[in-house]
PDB file of C-alpha atoms in Angstrom:
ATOM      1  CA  UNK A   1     118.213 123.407 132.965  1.00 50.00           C
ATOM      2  CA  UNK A   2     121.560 123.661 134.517  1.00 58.00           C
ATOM      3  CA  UNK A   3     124.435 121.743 132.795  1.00 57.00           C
ATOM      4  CA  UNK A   4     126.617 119.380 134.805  1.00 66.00           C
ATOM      5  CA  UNK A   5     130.365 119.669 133.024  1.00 64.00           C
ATOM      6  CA  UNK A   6     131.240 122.489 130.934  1.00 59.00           C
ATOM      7  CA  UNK A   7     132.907 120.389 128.486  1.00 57.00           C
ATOM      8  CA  UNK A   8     129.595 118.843 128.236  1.00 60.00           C
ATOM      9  CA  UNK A   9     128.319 121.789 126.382  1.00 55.00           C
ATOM     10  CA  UNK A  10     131.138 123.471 124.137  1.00 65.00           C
ATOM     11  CA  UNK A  11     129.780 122.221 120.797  1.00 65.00           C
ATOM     12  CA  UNK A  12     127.074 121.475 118.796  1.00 60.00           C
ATOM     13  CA  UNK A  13     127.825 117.643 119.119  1.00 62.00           C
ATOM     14  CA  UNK A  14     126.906 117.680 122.326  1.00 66.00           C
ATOM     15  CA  UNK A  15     123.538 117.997 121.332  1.00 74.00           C
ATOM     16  CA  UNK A  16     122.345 114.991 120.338  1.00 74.00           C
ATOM     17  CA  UNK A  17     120.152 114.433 117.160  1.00 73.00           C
ATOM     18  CA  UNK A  18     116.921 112.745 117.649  1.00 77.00           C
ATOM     19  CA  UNK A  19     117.025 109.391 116.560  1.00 72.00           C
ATOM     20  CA  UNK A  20     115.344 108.118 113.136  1.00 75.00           C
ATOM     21  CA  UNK A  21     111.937 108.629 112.762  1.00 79.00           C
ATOM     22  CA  UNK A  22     111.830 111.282 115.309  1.00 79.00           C
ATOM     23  CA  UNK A  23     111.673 114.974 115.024  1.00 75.00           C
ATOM     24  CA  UNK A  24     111.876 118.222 117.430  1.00 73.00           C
ATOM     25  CA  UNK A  25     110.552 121.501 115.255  1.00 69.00           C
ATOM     26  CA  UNK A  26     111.759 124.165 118.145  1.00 69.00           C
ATOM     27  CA  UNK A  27     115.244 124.961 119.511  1.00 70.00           C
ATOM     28  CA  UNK A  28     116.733 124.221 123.348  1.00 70.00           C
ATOM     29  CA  UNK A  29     115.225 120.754 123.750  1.00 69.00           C
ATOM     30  CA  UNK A  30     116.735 118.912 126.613  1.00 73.00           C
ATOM     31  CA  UNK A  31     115.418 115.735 126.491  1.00 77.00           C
ATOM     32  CA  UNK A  32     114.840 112.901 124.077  1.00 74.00           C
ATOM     33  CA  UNK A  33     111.237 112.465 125.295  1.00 80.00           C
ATOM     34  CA  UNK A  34     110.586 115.802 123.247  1.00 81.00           C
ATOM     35  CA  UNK A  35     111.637 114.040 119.887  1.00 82.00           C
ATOM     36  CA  UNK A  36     107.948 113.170 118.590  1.00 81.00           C
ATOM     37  CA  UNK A  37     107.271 110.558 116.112  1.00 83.00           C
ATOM     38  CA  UNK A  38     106.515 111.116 112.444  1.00 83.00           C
ATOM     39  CA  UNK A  39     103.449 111.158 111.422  1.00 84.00           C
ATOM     40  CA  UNK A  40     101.980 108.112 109.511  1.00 86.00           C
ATOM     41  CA  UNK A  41     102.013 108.904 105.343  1.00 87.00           C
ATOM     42  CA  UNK A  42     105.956 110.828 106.197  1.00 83.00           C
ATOM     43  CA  UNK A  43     109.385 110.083 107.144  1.00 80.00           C
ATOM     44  CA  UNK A  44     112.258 111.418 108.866  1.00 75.00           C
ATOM     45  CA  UNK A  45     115.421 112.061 106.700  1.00 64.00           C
ATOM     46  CA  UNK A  46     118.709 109.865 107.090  1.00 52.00           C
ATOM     47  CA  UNK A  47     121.365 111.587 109.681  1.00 53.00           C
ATOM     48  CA  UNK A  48     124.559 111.206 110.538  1.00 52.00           C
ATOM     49  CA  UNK A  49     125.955 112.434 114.062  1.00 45.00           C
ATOM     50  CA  UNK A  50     128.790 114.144 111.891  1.00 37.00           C
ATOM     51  CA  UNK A  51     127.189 116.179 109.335  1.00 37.00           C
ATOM     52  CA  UNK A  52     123.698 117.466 109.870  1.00 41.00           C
ATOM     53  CA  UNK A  53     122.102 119.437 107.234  1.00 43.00           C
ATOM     54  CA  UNK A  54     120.294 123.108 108.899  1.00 44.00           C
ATOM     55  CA  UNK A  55     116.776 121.326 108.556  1.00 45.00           C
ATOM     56  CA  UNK A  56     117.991 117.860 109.732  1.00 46.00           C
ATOM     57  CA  UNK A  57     115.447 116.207 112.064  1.00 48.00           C
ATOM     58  CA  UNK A  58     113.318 119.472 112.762  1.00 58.00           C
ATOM     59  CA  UNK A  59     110.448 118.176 110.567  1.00 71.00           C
ATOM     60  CA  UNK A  60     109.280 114.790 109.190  1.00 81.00           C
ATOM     61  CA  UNK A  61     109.083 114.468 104.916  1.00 84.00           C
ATOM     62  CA  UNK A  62     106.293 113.488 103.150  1.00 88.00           C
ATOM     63  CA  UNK A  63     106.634 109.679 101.773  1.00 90.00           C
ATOM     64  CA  UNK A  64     107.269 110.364  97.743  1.00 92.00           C
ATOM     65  CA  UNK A  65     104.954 109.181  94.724  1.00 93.00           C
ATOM     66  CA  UNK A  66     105.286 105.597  94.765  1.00 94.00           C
ATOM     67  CA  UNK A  67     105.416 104.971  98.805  1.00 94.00           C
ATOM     68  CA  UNK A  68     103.514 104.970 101.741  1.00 94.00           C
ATOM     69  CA  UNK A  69     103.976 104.716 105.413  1.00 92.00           C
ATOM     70  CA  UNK A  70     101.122 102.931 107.901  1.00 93.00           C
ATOM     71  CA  UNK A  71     103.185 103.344 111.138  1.00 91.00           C
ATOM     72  CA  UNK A  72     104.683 106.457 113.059  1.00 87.00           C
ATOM     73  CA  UNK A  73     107.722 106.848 113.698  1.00 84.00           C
ATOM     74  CA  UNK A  74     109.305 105.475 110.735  1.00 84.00           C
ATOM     75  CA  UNK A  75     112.837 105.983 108.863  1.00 81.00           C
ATOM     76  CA  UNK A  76     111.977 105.214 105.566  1.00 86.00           C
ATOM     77  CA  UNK A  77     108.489 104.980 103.684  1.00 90.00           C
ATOM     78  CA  UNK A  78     107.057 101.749 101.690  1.00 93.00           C
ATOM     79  CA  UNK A  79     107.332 101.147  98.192  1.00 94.00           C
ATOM     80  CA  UNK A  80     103.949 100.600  96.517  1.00 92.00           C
ATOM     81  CA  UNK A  81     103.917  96.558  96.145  1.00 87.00           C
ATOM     82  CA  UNK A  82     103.580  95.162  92.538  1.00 84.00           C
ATOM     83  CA  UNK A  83     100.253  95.679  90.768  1.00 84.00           C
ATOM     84  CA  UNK A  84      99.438  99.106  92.912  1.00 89.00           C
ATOM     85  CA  UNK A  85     100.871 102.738  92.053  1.00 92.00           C
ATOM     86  CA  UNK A  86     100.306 106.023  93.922  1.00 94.00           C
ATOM     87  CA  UNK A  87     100.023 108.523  91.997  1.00 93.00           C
ATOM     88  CA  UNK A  88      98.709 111.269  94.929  1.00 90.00           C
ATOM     89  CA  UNK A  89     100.860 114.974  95.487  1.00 85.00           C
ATOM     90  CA  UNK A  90     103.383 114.782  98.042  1.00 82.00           C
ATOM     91  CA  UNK A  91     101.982 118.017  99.705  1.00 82.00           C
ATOM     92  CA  UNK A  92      99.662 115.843 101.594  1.00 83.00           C
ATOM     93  CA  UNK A  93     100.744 113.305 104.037  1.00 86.00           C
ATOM     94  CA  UNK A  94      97.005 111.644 104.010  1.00 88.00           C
ATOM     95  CA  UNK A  95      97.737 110.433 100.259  1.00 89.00           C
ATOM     96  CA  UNK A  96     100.270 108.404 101.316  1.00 89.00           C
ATOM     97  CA  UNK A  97      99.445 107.130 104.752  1.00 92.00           C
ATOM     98  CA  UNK A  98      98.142 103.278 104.092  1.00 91.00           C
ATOM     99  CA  UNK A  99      98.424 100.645 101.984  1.00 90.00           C
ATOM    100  CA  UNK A 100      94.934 101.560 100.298  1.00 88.00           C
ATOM    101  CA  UNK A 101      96.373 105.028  98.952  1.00 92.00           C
ATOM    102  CA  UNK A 102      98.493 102.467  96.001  1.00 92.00           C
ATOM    103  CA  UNK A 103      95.830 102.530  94.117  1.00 90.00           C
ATOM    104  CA  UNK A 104      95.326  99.166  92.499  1.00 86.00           C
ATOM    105  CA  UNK A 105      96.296  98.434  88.797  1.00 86.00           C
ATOM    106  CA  UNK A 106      92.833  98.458  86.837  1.00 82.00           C
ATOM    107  CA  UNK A 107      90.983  95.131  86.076  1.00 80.00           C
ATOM    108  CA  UNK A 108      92.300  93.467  82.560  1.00 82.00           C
ATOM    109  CA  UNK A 109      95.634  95.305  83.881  1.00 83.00           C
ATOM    110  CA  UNK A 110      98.910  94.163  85.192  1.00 83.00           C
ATOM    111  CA  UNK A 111     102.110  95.184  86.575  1.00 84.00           C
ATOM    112  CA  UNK A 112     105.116  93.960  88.420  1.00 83.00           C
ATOM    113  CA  UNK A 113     107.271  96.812  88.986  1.00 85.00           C
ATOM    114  CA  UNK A 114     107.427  97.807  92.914  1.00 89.00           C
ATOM    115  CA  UNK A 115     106.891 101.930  93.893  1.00 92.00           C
ATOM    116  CA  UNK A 116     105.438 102.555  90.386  1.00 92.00           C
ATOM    117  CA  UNK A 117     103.549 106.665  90.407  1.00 94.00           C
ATOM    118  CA  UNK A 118     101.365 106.204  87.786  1.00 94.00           C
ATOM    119  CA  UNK A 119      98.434 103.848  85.743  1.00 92.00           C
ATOM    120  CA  UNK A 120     100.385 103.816  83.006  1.00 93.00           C
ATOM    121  CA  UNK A 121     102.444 101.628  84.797  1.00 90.00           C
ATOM    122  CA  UNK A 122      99.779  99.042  84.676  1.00 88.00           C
ATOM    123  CA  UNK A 123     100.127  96.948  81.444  1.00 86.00           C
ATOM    124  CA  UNK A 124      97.320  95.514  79.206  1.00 86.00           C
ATOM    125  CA  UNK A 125      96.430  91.534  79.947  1.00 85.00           C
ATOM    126  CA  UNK A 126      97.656  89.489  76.670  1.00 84.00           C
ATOM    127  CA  UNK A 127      95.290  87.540  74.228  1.00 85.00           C
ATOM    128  CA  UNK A 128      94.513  84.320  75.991  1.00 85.00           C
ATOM    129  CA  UNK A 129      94.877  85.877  79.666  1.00 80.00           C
ATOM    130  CA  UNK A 130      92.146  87.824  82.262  1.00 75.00           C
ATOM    131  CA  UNK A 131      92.636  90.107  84.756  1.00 72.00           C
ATOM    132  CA  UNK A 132      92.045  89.217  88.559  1.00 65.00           C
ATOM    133  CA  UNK A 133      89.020  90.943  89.996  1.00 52.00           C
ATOM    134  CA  UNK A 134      89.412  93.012  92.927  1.00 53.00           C
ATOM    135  CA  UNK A 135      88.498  95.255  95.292  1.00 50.00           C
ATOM    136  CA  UNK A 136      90.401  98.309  97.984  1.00 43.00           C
ATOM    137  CA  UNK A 137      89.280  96.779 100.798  1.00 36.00           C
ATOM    138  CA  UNK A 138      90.916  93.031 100.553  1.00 35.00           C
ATOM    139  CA  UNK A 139      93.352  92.390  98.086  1.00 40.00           C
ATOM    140  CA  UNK A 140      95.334  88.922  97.816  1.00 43.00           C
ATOM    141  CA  UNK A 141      99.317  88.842  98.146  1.00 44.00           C
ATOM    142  CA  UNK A 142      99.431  88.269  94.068  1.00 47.00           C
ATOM    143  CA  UNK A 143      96.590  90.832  93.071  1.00 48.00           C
ATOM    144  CA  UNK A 144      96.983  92.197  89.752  1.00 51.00           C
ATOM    145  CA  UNK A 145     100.566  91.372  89.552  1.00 59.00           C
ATOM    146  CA  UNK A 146     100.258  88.869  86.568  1.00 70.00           C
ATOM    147  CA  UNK A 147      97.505  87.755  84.184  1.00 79.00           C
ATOM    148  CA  UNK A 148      95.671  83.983  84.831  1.00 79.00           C
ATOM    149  CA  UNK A 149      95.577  82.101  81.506  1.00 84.00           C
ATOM    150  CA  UNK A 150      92.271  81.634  80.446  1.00 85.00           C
ATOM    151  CA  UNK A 151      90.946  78.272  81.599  1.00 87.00           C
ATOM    152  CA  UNK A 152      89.950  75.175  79.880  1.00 90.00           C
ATOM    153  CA  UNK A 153      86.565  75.916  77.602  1.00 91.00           C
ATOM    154  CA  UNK A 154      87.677  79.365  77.329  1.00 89.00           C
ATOM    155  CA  UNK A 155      89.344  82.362  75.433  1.00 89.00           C
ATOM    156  CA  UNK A 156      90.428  85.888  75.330  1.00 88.00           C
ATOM    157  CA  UNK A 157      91.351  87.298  72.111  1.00 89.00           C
ATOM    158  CA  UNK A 158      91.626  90.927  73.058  1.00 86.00           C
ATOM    159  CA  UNK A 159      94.019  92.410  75.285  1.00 83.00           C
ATOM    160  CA  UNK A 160      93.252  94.238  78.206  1.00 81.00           C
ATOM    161  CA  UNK A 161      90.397  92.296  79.740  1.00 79.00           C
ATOM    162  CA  UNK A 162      89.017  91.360  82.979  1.00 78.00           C
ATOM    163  CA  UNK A 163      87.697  88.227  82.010  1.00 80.00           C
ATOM    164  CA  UNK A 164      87.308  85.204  79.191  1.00 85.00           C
ATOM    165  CA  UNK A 165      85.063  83.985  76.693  1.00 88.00           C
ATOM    166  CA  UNK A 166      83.472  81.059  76.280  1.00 91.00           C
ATOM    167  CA  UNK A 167      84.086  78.745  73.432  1.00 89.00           C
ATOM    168  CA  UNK A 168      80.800  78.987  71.292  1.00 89.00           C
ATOM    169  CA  UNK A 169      78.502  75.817  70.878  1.00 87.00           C
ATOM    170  CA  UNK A 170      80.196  73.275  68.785  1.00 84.00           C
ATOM    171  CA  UNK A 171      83.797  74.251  69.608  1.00 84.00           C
ATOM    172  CA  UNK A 172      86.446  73.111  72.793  1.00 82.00           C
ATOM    173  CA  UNK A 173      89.821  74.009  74.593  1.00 88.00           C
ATOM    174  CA  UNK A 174      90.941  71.321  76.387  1.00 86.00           C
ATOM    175  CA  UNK A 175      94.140  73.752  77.146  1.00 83.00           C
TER     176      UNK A 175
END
């Protein structure tokens, strides 16, 4: 397409970067409209309209172990919320494209670090404390982030377990 102003076109600022989120793989783009979103599970890399790297907004990153991203289009991925980890290769945008790829801390298991990559993240329950049962598909705002004491007429004197004992015949906890 013909230029309007030669002054216009004298320097690689005049080409402008595709804004965050956004990508354009091939060369001589003249239009933001050919900036395409990145995929969900990846990220476009931080720019400046100063300094831009050789590979700078020509291709969309995969979200790191730890993170996700559920949207297109996005600057930055999602950390992993506390009690989850994601563990998956960062080859594969599809490992890290929902919520559901953090895989959730183990039953009898705990954690409250955010963007943590692996189960051993996910601490043992104490004695006296259970787990939270759960499941992929619906998980509560404070799943697996802490342990639930045990409640009254119960116990737990191991460590790592979903749920408590009860007191045997002839015995109480009115805890």
């Amino acid at each position: 397409k013909q230029g309007t102003s030669a002054h216009e076109h004298d320097a690689l600022v005049d080409c402008a970067i595709c804004s965050n989120g956004k990508y354009h793989a091939q060369r001589g783009a003249y239009n933001i409209s050919q900036c395409l979103d990145c995929a969900a599970g990846k990220h476009a890399a931080i720019h400046e309209n100063t300094t831009v790297p050789s590979n700078e907004s020509i291709a969309c990153n995969v979200c790191p172990k730890g993170m996700y991203q559920d949207q297109i289009g996005m600057l930055m991925c999602q950390n992993c919320t506390a009690g989850r980890y994601n563990s998956k290769s960062i080859d594969v945008a599809s490992g890290h494209d929902r919520l559901a790829d953090c895989t959730i801390c183990d039953n009898g298991k705990y954690s409250t670090s955010i963007q943590s990559i692996s189960p051993s993240d996910c601490q043992d329950c104490g004695a006296g404390k259970h787990g939270i049962i759960h499941d992929n598909v619906t998980v509560p705002v404070n799943e697996s982030v802490t342990c639930n004491v045990c409640p009254k007429g119960e116990y737990q004197d191991q460590t790592g377990i979903l749920g408590c004992k009860q007191c045997h015949a002839g015995r109480y906890n009115a805890k």
